[in-house]
Coordinates of C-alpha atoms in Angstrom, one line a residue:
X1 CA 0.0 0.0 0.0
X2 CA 0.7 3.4 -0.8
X3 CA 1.2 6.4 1.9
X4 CA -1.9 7.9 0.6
X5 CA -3.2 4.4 0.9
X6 CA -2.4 4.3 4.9
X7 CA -3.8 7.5 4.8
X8 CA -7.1 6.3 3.6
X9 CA -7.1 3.3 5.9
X10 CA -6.4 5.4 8.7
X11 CA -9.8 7.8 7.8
X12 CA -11.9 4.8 7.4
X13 CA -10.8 3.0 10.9
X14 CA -11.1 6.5 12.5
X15 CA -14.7 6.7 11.3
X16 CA -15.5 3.3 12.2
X17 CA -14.2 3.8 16.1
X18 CA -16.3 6.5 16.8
X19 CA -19.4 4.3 16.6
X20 CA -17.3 1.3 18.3
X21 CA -16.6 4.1 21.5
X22 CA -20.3 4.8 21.4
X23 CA -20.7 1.0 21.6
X24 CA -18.8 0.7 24.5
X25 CA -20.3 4.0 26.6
X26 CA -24.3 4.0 25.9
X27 CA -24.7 1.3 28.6
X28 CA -22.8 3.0 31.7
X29 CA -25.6 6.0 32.0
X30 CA -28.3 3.5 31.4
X31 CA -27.3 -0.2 33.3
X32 CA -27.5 1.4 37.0
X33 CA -30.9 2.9 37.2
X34 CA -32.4 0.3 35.1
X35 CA -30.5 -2.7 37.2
X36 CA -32.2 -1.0 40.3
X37 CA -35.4 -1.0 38.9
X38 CA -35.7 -4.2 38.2
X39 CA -34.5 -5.0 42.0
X40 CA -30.9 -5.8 41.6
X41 CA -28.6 -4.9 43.8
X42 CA -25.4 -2.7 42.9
X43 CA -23.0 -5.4 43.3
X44 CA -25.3 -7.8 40.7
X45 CA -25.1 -4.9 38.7
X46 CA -21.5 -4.2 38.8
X47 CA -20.6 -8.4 38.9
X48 CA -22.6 -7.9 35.1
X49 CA -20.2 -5.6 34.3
X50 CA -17.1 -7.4 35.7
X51 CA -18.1 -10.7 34.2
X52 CA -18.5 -9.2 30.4
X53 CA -15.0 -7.1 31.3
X54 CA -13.1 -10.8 32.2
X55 CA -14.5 -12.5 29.0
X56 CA -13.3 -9.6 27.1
X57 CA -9.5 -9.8 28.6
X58 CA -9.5 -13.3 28.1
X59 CA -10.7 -13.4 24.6
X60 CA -9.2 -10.6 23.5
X61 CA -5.4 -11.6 23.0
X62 CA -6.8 -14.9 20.9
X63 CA -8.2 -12.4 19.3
X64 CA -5.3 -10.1 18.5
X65 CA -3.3 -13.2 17.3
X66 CA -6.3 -14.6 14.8
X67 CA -5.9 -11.0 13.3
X68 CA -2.3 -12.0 12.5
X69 CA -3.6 -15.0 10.5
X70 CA -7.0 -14.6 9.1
X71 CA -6.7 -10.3 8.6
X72 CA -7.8 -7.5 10.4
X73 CA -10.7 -6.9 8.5
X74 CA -12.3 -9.9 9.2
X75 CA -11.9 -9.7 12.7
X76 CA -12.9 -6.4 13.3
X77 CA -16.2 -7.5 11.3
X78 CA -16.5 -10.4 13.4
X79 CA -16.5 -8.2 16.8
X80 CA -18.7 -5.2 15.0
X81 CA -21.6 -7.6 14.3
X82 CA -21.2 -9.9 16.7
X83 CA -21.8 -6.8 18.4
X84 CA -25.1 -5.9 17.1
X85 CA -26.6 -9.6 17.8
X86 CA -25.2 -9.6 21.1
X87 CA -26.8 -6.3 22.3
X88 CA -29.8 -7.8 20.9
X89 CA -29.6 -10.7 23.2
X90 CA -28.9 -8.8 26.0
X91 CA -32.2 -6.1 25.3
X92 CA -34.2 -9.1 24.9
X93 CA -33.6 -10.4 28.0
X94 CA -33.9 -6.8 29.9
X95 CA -37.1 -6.8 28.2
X96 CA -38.0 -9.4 29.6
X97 CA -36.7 -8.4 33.2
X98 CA -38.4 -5.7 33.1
X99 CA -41.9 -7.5 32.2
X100 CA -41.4 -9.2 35.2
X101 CA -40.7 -12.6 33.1
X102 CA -37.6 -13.1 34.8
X103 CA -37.2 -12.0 38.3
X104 CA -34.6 -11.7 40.9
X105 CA -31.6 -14.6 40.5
X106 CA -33.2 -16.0 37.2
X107 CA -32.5 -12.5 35.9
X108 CA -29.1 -11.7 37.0
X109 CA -28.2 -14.9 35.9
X110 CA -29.9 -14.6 32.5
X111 CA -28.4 -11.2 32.2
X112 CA -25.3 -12.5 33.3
X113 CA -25.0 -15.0 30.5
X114 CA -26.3 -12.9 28.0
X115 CA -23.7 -10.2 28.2
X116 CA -20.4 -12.8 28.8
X117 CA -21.8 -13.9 25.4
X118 CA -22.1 -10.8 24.2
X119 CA -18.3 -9.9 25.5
X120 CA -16.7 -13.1 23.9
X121 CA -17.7 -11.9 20.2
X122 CA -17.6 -7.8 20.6
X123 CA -13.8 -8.3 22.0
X124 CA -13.0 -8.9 18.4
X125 CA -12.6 -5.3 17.3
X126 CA -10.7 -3.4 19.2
X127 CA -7.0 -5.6 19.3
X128 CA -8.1 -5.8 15.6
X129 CA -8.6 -2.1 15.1
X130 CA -5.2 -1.2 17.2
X131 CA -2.8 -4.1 15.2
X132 CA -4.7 -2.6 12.3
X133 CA -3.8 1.2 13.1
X134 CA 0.1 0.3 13.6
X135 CA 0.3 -1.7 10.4
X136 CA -0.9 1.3 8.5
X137 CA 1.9 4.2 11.0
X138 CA 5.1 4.3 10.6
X139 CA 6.8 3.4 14.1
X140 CA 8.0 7.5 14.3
X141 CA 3.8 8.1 13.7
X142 CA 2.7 5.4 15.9
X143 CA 1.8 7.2 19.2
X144 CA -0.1 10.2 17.0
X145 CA -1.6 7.4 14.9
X146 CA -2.4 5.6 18.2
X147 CA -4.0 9.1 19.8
X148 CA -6.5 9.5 16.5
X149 CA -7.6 6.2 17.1
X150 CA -8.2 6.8 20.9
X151 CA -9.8 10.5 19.7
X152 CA -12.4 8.4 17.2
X153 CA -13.2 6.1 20.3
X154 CA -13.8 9.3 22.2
X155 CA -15.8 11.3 19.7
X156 CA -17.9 8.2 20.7
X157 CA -17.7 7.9 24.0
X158 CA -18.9 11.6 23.9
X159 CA -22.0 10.0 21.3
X160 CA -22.9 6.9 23.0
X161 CA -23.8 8.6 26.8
X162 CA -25.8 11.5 24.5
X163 CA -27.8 8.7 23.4
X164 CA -29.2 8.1 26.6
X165 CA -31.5 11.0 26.1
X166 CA -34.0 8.4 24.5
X167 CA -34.0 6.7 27.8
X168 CA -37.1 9.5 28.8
X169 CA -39.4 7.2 25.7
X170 CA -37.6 3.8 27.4
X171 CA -34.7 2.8 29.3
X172 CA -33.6 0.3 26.9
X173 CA -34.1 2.9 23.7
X174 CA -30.5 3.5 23.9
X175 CA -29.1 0.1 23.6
X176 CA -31.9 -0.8 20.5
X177 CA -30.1 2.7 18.8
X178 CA -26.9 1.6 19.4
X179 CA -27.4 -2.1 18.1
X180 CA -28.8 -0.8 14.7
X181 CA -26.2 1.8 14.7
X182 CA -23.3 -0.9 15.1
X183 CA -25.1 -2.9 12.0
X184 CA -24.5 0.3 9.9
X185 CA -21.2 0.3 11.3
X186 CA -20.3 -3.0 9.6
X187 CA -21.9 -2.5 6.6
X188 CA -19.4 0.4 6.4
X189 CA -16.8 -1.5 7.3
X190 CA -17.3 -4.0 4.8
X191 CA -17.8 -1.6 1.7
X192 CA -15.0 0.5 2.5
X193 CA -12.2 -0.3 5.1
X194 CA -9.5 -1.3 3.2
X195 CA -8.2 -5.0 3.5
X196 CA -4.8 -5.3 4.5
X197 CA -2.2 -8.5 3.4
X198 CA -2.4 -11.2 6.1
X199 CA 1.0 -11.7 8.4
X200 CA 3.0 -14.6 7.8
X201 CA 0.7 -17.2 6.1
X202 CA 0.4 -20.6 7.6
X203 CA 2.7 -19.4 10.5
X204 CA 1.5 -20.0 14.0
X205 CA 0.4 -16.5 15.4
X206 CA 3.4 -15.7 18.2
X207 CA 2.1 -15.9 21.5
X208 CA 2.6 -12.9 24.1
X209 CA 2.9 -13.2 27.6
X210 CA 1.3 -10.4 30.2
X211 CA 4.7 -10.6 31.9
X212 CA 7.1 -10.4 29.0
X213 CA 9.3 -7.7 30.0
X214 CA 9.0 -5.4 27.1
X215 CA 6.1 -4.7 27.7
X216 CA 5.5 -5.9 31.5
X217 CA 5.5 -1.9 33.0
X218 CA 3.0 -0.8 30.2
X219 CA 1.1 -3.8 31.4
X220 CA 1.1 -2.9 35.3
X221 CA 0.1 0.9 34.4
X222 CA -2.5 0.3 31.8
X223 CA -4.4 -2.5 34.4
X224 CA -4.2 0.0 36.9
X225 CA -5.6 3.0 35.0
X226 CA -8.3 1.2 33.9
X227 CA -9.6 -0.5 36.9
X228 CA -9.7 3.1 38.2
X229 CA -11.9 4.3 35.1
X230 CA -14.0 1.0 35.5
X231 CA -14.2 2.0 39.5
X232 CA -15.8 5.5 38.6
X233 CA -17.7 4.7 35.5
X234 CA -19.4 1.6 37.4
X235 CA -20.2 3.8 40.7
X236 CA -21.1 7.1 39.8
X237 CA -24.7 6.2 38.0
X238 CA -25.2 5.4 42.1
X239 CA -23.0 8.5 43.3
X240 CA -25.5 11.0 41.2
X241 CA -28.7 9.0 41.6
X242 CA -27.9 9.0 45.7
X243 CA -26.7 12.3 46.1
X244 CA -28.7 14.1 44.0
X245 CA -32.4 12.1 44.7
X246 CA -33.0 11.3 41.3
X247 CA -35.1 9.3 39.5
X248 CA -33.8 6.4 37.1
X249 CA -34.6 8.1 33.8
X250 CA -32.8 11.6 35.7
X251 CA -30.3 9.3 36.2
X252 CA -29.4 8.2 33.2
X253 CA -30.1 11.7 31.4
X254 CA -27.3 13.2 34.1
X255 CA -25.3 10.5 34.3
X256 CA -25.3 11.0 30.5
X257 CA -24.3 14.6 30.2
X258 CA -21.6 14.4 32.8
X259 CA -19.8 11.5 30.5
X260 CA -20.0 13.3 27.4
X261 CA -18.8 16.4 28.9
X262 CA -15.8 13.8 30.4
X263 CA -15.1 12.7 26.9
X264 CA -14.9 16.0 25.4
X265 CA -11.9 16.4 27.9
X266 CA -10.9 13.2 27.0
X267 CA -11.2 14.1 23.2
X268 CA -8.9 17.4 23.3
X269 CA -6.2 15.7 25.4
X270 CA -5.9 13.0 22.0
X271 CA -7.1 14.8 19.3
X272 CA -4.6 18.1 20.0
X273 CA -2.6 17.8 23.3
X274 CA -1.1 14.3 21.8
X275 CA -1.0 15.4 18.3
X276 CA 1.2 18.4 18.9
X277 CA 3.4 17.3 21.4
X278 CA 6.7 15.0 20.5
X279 CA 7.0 12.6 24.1
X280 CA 7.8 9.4 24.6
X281 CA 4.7 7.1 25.5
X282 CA 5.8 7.2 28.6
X283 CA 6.0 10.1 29.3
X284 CA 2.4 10.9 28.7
X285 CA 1.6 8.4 31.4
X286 CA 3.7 10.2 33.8
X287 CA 1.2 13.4 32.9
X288 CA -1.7 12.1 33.3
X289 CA -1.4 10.4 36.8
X290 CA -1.7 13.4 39.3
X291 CA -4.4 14.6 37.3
X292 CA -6.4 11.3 37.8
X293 CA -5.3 11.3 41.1
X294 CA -7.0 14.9 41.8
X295 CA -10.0 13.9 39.7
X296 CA -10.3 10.7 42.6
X297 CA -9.9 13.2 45.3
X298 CA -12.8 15.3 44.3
X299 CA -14.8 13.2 43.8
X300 CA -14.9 11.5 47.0
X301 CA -15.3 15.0 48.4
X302 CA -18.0 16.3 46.2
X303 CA -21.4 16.5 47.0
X304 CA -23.1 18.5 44.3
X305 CA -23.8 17.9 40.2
X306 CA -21.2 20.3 39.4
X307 CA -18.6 19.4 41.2
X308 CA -19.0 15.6 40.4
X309 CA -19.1 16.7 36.7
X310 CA -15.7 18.6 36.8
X311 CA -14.4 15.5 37.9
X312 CA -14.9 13.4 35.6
X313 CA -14.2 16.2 33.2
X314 CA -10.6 16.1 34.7
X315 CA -10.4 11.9 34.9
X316 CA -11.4 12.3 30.8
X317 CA -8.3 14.8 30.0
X318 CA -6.2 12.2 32.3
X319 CA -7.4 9.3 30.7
X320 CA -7.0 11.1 27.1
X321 CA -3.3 11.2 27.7
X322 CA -2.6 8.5 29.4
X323 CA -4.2 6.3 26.3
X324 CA -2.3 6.9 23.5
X325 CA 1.1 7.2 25.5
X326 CA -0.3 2.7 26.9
X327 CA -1.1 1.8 23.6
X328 CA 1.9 3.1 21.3
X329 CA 4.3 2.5 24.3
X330 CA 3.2 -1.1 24.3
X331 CA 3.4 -1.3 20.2
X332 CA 6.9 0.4 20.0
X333 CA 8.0 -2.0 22.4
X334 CA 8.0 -5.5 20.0
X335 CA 8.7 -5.9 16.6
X336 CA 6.3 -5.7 13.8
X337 CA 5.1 -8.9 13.4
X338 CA 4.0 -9.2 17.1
X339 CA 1.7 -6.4 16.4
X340 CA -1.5 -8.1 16.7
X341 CA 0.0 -10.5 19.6
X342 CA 0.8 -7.1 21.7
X343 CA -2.3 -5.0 20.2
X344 CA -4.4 -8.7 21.9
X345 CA -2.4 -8.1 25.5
X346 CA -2.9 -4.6 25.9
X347 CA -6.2 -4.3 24.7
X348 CA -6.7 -6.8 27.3
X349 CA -5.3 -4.6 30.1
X350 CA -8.7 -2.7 30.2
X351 CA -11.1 -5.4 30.2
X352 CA -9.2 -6.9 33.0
X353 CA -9.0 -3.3 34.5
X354 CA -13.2 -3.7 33.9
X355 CA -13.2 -6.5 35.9
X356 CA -11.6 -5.6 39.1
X357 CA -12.6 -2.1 39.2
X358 CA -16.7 -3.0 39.3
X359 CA -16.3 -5.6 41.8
X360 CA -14.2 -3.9 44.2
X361 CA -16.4 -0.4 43.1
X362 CA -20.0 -2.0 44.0
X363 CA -18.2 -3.8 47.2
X364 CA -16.7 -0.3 48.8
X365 CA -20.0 1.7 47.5
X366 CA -21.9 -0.8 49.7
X367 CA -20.0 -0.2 53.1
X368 CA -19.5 4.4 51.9
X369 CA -20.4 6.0 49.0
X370 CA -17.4 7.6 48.7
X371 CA -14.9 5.0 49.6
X372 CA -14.8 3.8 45.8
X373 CA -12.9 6.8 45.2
X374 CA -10.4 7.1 48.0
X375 CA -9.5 4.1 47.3
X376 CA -8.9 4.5 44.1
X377 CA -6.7 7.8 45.1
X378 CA -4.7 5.9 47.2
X379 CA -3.7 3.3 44.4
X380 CA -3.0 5.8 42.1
X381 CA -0.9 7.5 44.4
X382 CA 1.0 4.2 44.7
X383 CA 1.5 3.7 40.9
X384 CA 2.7 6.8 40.7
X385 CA 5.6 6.3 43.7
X386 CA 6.5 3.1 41.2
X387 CA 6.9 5.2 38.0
X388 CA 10.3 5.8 38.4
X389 CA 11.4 2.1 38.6
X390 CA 8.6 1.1 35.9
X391 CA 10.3 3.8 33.5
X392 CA 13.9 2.5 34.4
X393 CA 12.7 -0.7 33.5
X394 CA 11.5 0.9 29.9
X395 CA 14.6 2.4 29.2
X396 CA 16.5 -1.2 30.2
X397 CA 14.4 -3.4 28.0
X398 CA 15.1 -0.6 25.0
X399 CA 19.0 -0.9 25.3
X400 CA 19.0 -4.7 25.2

């Protein structure tokens, strides 16, 4: 292919991630009022979330490696519309929760179920999508090419909570939007994604270890920073609902507005703090921890909508930097046909980050309603003590 071939690819995958971030955020305004109405309790609600997140980690790196093999296009179609039927599973059995069909364990474990299958096929798209984006960068691109794939998934994240809006007609009209909208998605896909030439025909995919040592501190941050986004993302539907007194369509609808005001943080950090400034991946992460860790503090201290909103509004620019700085910092780190092997491991890091976080989120929120968030302060505040030794270990693995 051609540079102004990448360059097309690159346009097309952009466009494609902004429906796959909207996707991934529609459910988090929508899941915790809905959950409580149909008389689950917040950790059922959160162990849903934790249970899709650990079949997504676990499938995920299979995934990367099948992408080596049988192409990314066909594996980012496989997660796209797998997808669509899998949120149409998962509606259906809400539906039918909130009929009164299914009722109290019967439905967690129904929804429970539903979603894991939902996880083990949707996982396809994004180790796809990032092996995808660093065959078509040049390694001196990667981390800006790396950043306008994060910005597309953001544009969506900003999207998918604005979505939630519909919730006022029904509380599962956002996730019936959002499975039609991720059918369109892959008819795009289809017609006009480029394909790109599989890796090493008829060779075994290589296999990457969580622990290999390239790419072992990349691994320990990126867990870390995402079980605190999981932590916050999976509590605060509560935090607003509680504090505030509202209602579980008011809920959703603020819960909504606060996201999509996080992700326009989130989207500025990628889409022109990363593309302007030259950094080493690391680097960015070094950024973006004290500003996650303030985001933490405040909002274990805040009590009103406004003040919970800046919050997250400060966690989105964190998160926005901190990324792109994971994901090309992790790609740099191997060699080029391990691409879709390391794009498998580190998109992995979140879902396992989605698992923990949850859990440990719905547990604290049960005993204080702000103990998710100190907590999560005080682990920050610990990765952050370790940075210098995780960067010394960067700079080792580079020389050798």
């Amino acid at each position: 292919m051609t540079d102004t071939d990448h360059a097309h690819a690159q346009r097309m995958l952009v466009a494609s991630l902004v429906v796959v971030g909207m996707g991934f955020t529609v459910l988090f305004p929508v899941l915790a009022p809905l959950g409580r109405d149909m008389g689950l309790s917040e950790l059922q609600i959160t162990a849903i979330i934790s249970a899709s997140s650990l079949t997504v980690f676990l499938s995920s790196p299979r995934w990367g490696r099948l992408s080596d093999s049988l192409g990314r296009k066909r594996i980012i179609l496989t997660g796209i519309f797998g997808f669509t039927a899998g949120t149409g599973l998962f509606n259906t059995t809400l539906h039918l929760g909130i009929a009164g069909f299914i009722t109290g364990t019967a439905l967690f474990i129904a929804l429970l179920v539903t979603r894991v299958m939902h996880a083990s096929v949707m996982s396809a798209t994004m180790p796809a999508a990032n092996a995808y984006m660093a065959d078509v960068t040049s390694a001196a691109n990667r981390t800006r090419g790396m950043g306008a794939a994060g910005a597309a998934n953001n544009v969506g994240a900003i999207l998918g909570p604005a979505v939630a809006v519909f919730a006022t007609i029904d509380l599962t009209a956002p996730l019936w939007i959002m499975a039609a909208a991720a059918l369109l998605n892959g008819l795009f896909v289809w017609r006009f994604l480029p394909e790109l030439p599989k890796h090493s025909p008829g060779v075994v995919p290589p296999r990457m270890k969580y622990t290999d040592p390239r790419i072992l501190p990349f691994v320990i941050v990126g867990v870390t920073m995402f079980m605190g986004n999981a932590l916050v993302q999976q509590t605060m539907g509560f935090r607003f609902q509680d504090a505030l007194g509202l209602t579980g369509a008011q809920t959703a609808q603020t819960m909504g507005v606060a996201m999509m005001a996080s992700a326009v943080c989130s989207l500025f950090a990628q889409a022109v703090i990363v593309q302007r400034i030259d950094v080493a991946p690391f680097t960015l992460l070094r950024l973006a921890l004290p500003l996650l860790i303030v985001a933490f503090v405040i909002m274990a201290l805040a009590e009103n909508r406004w003040a919970l909103t800046g919050a997250l509004m400060i966690q989105g620019f964190g998160m926005g930097l901190a990324g792109p700085g994971f994901m090309a910092g992790a790609s740099l780190a191997v060699s080029k046909h391990e691409q879709g092997a390391v794009a498998g491991v580190a998109g992995s890091c979140g879902p396992l980050g989605f698992t923990i976080g949850p859990l440990l989120g719905g547990l604290l929120y049960q005993v204080a309603p702000t103990l998710p968030y100190s907590t999560a302060a005080v682990i920050y505040v610990i990765l952050l003590g370790c940075m210098p030794w995780l960067g010394k270990r960067v700079l080792q693995h580079k020389a050798e």
